[in-house]
mmCIF file of C-alpha atoms in Angstrom:
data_model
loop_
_atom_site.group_PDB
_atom_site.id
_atom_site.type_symbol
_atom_site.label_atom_id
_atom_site.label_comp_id
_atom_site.label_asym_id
_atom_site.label_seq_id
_atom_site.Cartn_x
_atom_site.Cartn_y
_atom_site.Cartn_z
ATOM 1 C CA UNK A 209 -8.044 31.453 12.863
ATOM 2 C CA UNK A 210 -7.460 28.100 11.780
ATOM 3 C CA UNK A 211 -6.306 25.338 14.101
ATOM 4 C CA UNK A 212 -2.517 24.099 12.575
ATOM 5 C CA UNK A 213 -3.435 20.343 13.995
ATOM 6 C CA UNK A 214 -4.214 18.153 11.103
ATOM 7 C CA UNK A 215 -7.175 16.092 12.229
ATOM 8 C CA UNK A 216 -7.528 12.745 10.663
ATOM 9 C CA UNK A 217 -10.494 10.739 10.709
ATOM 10 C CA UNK A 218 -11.246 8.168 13.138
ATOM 11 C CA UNK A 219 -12.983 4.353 12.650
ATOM 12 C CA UNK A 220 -15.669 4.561 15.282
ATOM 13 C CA UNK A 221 -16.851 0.993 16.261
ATOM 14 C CA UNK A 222 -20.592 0.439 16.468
ATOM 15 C CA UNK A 223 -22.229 -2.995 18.140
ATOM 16 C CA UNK A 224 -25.540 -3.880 15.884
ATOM 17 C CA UNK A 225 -27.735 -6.365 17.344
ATOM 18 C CA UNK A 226 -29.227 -8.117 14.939
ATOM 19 C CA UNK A 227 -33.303 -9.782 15.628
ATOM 20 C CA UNK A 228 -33.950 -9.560 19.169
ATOM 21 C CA UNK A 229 -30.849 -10.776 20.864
ATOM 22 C CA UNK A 230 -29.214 -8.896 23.631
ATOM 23 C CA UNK A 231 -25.458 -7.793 24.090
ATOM 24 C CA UNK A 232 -24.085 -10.604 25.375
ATOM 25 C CA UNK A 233 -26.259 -13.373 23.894
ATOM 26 C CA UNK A 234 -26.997 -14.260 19.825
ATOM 27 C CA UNK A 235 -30.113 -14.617 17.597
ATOM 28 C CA UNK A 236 -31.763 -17.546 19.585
ATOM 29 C CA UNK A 237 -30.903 -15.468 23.412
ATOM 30 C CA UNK A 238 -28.011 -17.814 24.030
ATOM 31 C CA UNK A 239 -24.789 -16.369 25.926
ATOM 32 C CA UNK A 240 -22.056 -15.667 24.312
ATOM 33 C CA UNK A 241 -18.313 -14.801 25.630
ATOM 34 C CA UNK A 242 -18.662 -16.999 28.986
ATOM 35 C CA UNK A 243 -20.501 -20.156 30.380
ATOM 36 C CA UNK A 244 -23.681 -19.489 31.418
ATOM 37 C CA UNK A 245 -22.957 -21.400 34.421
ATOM 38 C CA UNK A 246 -20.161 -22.768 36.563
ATOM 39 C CA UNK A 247 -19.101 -26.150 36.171
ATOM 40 C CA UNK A 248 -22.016 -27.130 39.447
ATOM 41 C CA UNK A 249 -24.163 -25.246 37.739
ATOM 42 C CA UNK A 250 -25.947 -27.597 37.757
ATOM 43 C CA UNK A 251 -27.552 -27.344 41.434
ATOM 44 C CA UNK A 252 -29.818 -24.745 39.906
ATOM 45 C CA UNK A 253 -31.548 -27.362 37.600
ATOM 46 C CA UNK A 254 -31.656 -30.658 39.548
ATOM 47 C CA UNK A 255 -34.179 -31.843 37.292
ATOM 48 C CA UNK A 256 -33.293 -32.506 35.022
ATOM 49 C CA UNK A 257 -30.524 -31.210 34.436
ATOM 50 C CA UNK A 258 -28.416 -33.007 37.128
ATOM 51 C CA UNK A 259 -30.380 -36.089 37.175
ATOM 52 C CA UNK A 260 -29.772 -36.598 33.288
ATOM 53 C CA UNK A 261 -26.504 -35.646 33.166
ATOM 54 C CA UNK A 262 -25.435 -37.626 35.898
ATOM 55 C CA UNK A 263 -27.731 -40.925 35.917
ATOM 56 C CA UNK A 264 -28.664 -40.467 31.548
ATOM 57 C CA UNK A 265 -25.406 -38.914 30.182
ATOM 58 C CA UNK A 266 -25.898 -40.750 26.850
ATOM 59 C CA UNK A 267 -29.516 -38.596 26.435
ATOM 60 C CA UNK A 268 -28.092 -34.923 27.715
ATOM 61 C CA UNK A 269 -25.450 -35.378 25.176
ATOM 62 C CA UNK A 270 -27.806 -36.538 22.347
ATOM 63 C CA UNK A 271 -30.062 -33.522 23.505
ATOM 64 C CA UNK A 272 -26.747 -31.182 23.325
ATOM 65 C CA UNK A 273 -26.127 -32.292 20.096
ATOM 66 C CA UNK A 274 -29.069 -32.648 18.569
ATOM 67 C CA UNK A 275 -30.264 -28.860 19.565
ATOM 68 C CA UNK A 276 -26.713 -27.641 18.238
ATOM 69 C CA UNK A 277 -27.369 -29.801 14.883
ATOM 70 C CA UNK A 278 -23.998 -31.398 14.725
ATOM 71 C CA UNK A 279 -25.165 -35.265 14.957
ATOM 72 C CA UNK A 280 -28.922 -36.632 15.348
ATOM 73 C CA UNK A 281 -30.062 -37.208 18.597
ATOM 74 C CA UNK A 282 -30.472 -41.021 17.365
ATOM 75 C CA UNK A 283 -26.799 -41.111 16.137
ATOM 76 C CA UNK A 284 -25.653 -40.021 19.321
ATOM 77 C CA UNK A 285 -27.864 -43.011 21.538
ATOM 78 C CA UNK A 286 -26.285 -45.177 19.116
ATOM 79 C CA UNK A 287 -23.311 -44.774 20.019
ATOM 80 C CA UNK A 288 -24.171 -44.701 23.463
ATOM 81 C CA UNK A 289 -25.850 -48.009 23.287
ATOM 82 C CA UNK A 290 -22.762 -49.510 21.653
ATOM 83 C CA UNK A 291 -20.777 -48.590 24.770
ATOM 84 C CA UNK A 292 -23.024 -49.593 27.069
ATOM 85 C CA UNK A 293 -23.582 -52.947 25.396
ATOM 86 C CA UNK A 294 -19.662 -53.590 24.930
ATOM 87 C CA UNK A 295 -19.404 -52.693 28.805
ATOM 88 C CA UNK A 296 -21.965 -55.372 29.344
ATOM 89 C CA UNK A 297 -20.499 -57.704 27.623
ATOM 90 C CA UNK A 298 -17.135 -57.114 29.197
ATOM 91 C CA UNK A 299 -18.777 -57.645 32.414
ATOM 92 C CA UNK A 300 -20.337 -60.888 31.704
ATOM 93 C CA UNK A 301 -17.347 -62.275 29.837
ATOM 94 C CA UNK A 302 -14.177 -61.015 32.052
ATOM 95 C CA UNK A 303 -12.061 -61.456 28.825
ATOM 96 C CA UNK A 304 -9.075 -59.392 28.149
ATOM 97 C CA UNK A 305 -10.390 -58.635 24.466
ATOM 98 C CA UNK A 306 -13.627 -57.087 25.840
ATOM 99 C CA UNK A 307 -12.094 -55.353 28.564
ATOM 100 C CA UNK A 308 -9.745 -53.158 26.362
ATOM 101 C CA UNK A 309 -12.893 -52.919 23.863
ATOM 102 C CA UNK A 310 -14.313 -50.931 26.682
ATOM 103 C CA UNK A 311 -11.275 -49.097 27.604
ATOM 104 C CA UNK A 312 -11.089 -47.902 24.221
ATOM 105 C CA UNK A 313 -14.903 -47.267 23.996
ATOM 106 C CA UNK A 314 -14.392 -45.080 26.996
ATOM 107 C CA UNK A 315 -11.162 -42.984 25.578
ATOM 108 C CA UNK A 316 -13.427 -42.427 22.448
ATOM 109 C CA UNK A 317 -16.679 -40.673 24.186
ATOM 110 C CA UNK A 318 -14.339 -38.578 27.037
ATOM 111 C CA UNK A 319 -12.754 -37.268 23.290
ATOM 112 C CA UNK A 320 -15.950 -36.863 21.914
ATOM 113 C CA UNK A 321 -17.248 -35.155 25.108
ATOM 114 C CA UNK A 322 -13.738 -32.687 24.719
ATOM 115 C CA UNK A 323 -15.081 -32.097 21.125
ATOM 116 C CA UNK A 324 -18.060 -31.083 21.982
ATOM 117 C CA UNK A 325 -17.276 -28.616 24.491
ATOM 118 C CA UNK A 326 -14.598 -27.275 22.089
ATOM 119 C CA UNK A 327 -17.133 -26.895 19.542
ATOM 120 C CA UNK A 328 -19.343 -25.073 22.144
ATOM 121 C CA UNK A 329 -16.561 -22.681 23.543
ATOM 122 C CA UNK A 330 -15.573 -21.944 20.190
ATOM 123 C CA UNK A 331 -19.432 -21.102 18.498
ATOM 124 C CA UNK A 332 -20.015 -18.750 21.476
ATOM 125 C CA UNK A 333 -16.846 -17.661 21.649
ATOM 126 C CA UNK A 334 -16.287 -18.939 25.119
ATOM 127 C CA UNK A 335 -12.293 -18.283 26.673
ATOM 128 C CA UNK A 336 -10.692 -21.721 27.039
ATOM 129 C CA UNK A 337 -9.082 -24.424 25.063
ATOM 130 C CA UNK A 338 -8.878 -28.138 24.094
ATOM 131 C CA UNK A 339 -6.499 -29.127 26.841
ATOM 132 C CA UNK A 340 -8.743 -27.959 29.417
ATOM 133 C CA UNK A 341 -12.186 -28.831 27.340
ATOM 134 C CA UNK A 342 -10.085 -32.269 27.872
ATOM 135 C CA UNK A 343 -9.261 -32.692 31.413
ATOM 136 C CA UNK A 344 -13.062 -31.197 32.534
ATOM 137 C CA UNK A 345 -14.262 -33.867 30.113
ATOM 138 C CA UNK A 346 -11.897 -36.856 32.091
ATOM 139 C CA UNK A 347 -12.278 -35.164 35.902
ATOM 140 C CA UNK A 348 -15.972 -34.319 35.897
ATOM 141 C CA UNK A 349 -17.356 -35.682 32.641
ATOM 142 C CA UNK A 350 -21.185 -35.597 33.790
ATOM 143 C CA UNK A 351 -20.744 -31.856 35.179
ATOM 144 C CA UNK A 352 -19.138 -30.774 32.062
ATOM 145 C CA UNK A 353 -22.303 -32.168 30.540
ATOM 146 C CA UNK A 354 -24.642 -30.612 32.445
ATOM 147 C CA UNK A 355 -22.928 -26.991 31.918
ATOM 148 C CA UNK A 356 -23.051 -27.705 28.061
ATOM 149 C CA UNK A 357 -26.775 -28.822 28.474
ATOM 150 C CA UNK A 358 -27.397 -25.279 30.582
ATOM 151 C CA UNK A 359 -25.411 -23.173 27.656
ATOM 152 C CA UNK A 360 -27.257 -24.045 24.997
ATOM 153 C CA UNK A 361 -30.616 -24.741 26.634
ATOM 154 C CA UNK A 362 -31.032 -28.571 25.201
ATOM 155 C CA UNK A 363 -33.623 -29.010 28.294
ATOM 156 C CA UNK A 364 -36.694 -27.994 29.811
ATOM 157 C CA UNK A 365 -36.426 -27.185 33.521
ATOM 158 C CA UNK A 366 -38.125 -28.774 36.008
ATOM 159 C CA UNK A 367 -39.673 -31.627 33.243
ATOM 160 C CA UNK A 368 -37.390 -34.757 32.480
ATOM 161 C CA UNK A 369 -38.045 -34.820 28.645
ATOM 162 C CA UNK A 370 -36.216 -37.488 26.967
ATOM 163 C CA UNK A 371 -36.884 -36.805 23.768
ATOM 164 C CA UNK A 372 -34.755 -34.701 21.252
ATOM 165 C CA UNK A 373 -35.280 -30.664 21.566
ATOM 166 C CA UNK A 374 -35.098 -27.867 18.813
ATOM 167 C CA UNK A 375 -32.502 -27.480 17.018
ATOM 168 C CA UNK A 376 -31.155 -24.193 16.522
ATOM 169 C CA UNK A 377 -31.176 -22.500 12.968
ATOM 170 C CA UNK A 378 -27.802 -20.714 12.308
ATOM 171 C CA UNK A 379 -27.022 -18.751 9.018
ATOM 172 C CA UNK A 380 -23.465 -18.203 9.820
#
């Protein structure tokens, strides 16, 4: 006897991990799908994690960046230095000109900052979106960094490194 329903075949959906990553992470072990911690993350790494990110921002960014390969981690203390050195003068000066140099200095790293973590959320495919990459970048710039720093693993824990790290190799 023959069965009279007319089976059709099915696409069956099979995860390949690829090198030695896990589910959940890609090629170089880094998580993918969710931060791989909070936005106070970083309490777990005090140093250095919360030390540079909060009294260094300028380096943990660098070291973000630098380890992701989107600018060199001398570009990025460049542009640090500029700001820093435009703040400084605005200081010393109290003119009007410097003082909206500054202000504008400022809008332009808390959008780069918004960038980056866009860029991060979006190569680990991380739920979120630019408005909110934005307003973690403006309300808690220096723990946003430090949860960037903690995703993709730009430091060493428990050794204050100021140097740049590895960069990651991607093919994709």
């Amino acid at each position: 006897m023959q069965s009279s329903s007319s089976a059709q075949p099915q696409d069956v959906k099979i995860a390949v991990m690829s090198g030695n990553s896990l589910p959940g992470t890609d090629e170089h072990g880094i998580v993918t799908g969710r931060w791989k911690t909070g936005l106070f993350g970083f309490t777990e790494s005090l140093i250095p994690n919360g030390f540079m990110s909060f009294c260094c921002p300028g380096i943990s960014v660098a070291q973000i960046s630098q380890r992701l390969g989107l600018l060199s981690y001398t570009q990025v203390i460049g542009m640090f230095g500029v700001v820093y050195l435009i703040a400084l003068i605005a200081a010393c000066t109290r003119s009007a000109f410097w003082d909206f140099l500054i202000i504008i200095s400022v809008f332009a790293l808390v959008l780069s900052l918004a960038r980056l973590r866009t860029s991060i959320r979006k190569r680990y495919g991380i739920p979120g979106g630019p408005a909110k990459d934005a307003a973690f970048s403006i309300c808690c710039g220096s723990c946003s960094i430090a949860q960037m720093a903690s995703h993709v693993e730009s430091y060493e824990p428990g050794s204050c490194k100021f140097g740049p790290p590895e960069t990651l190799s991607y093919t994709s």
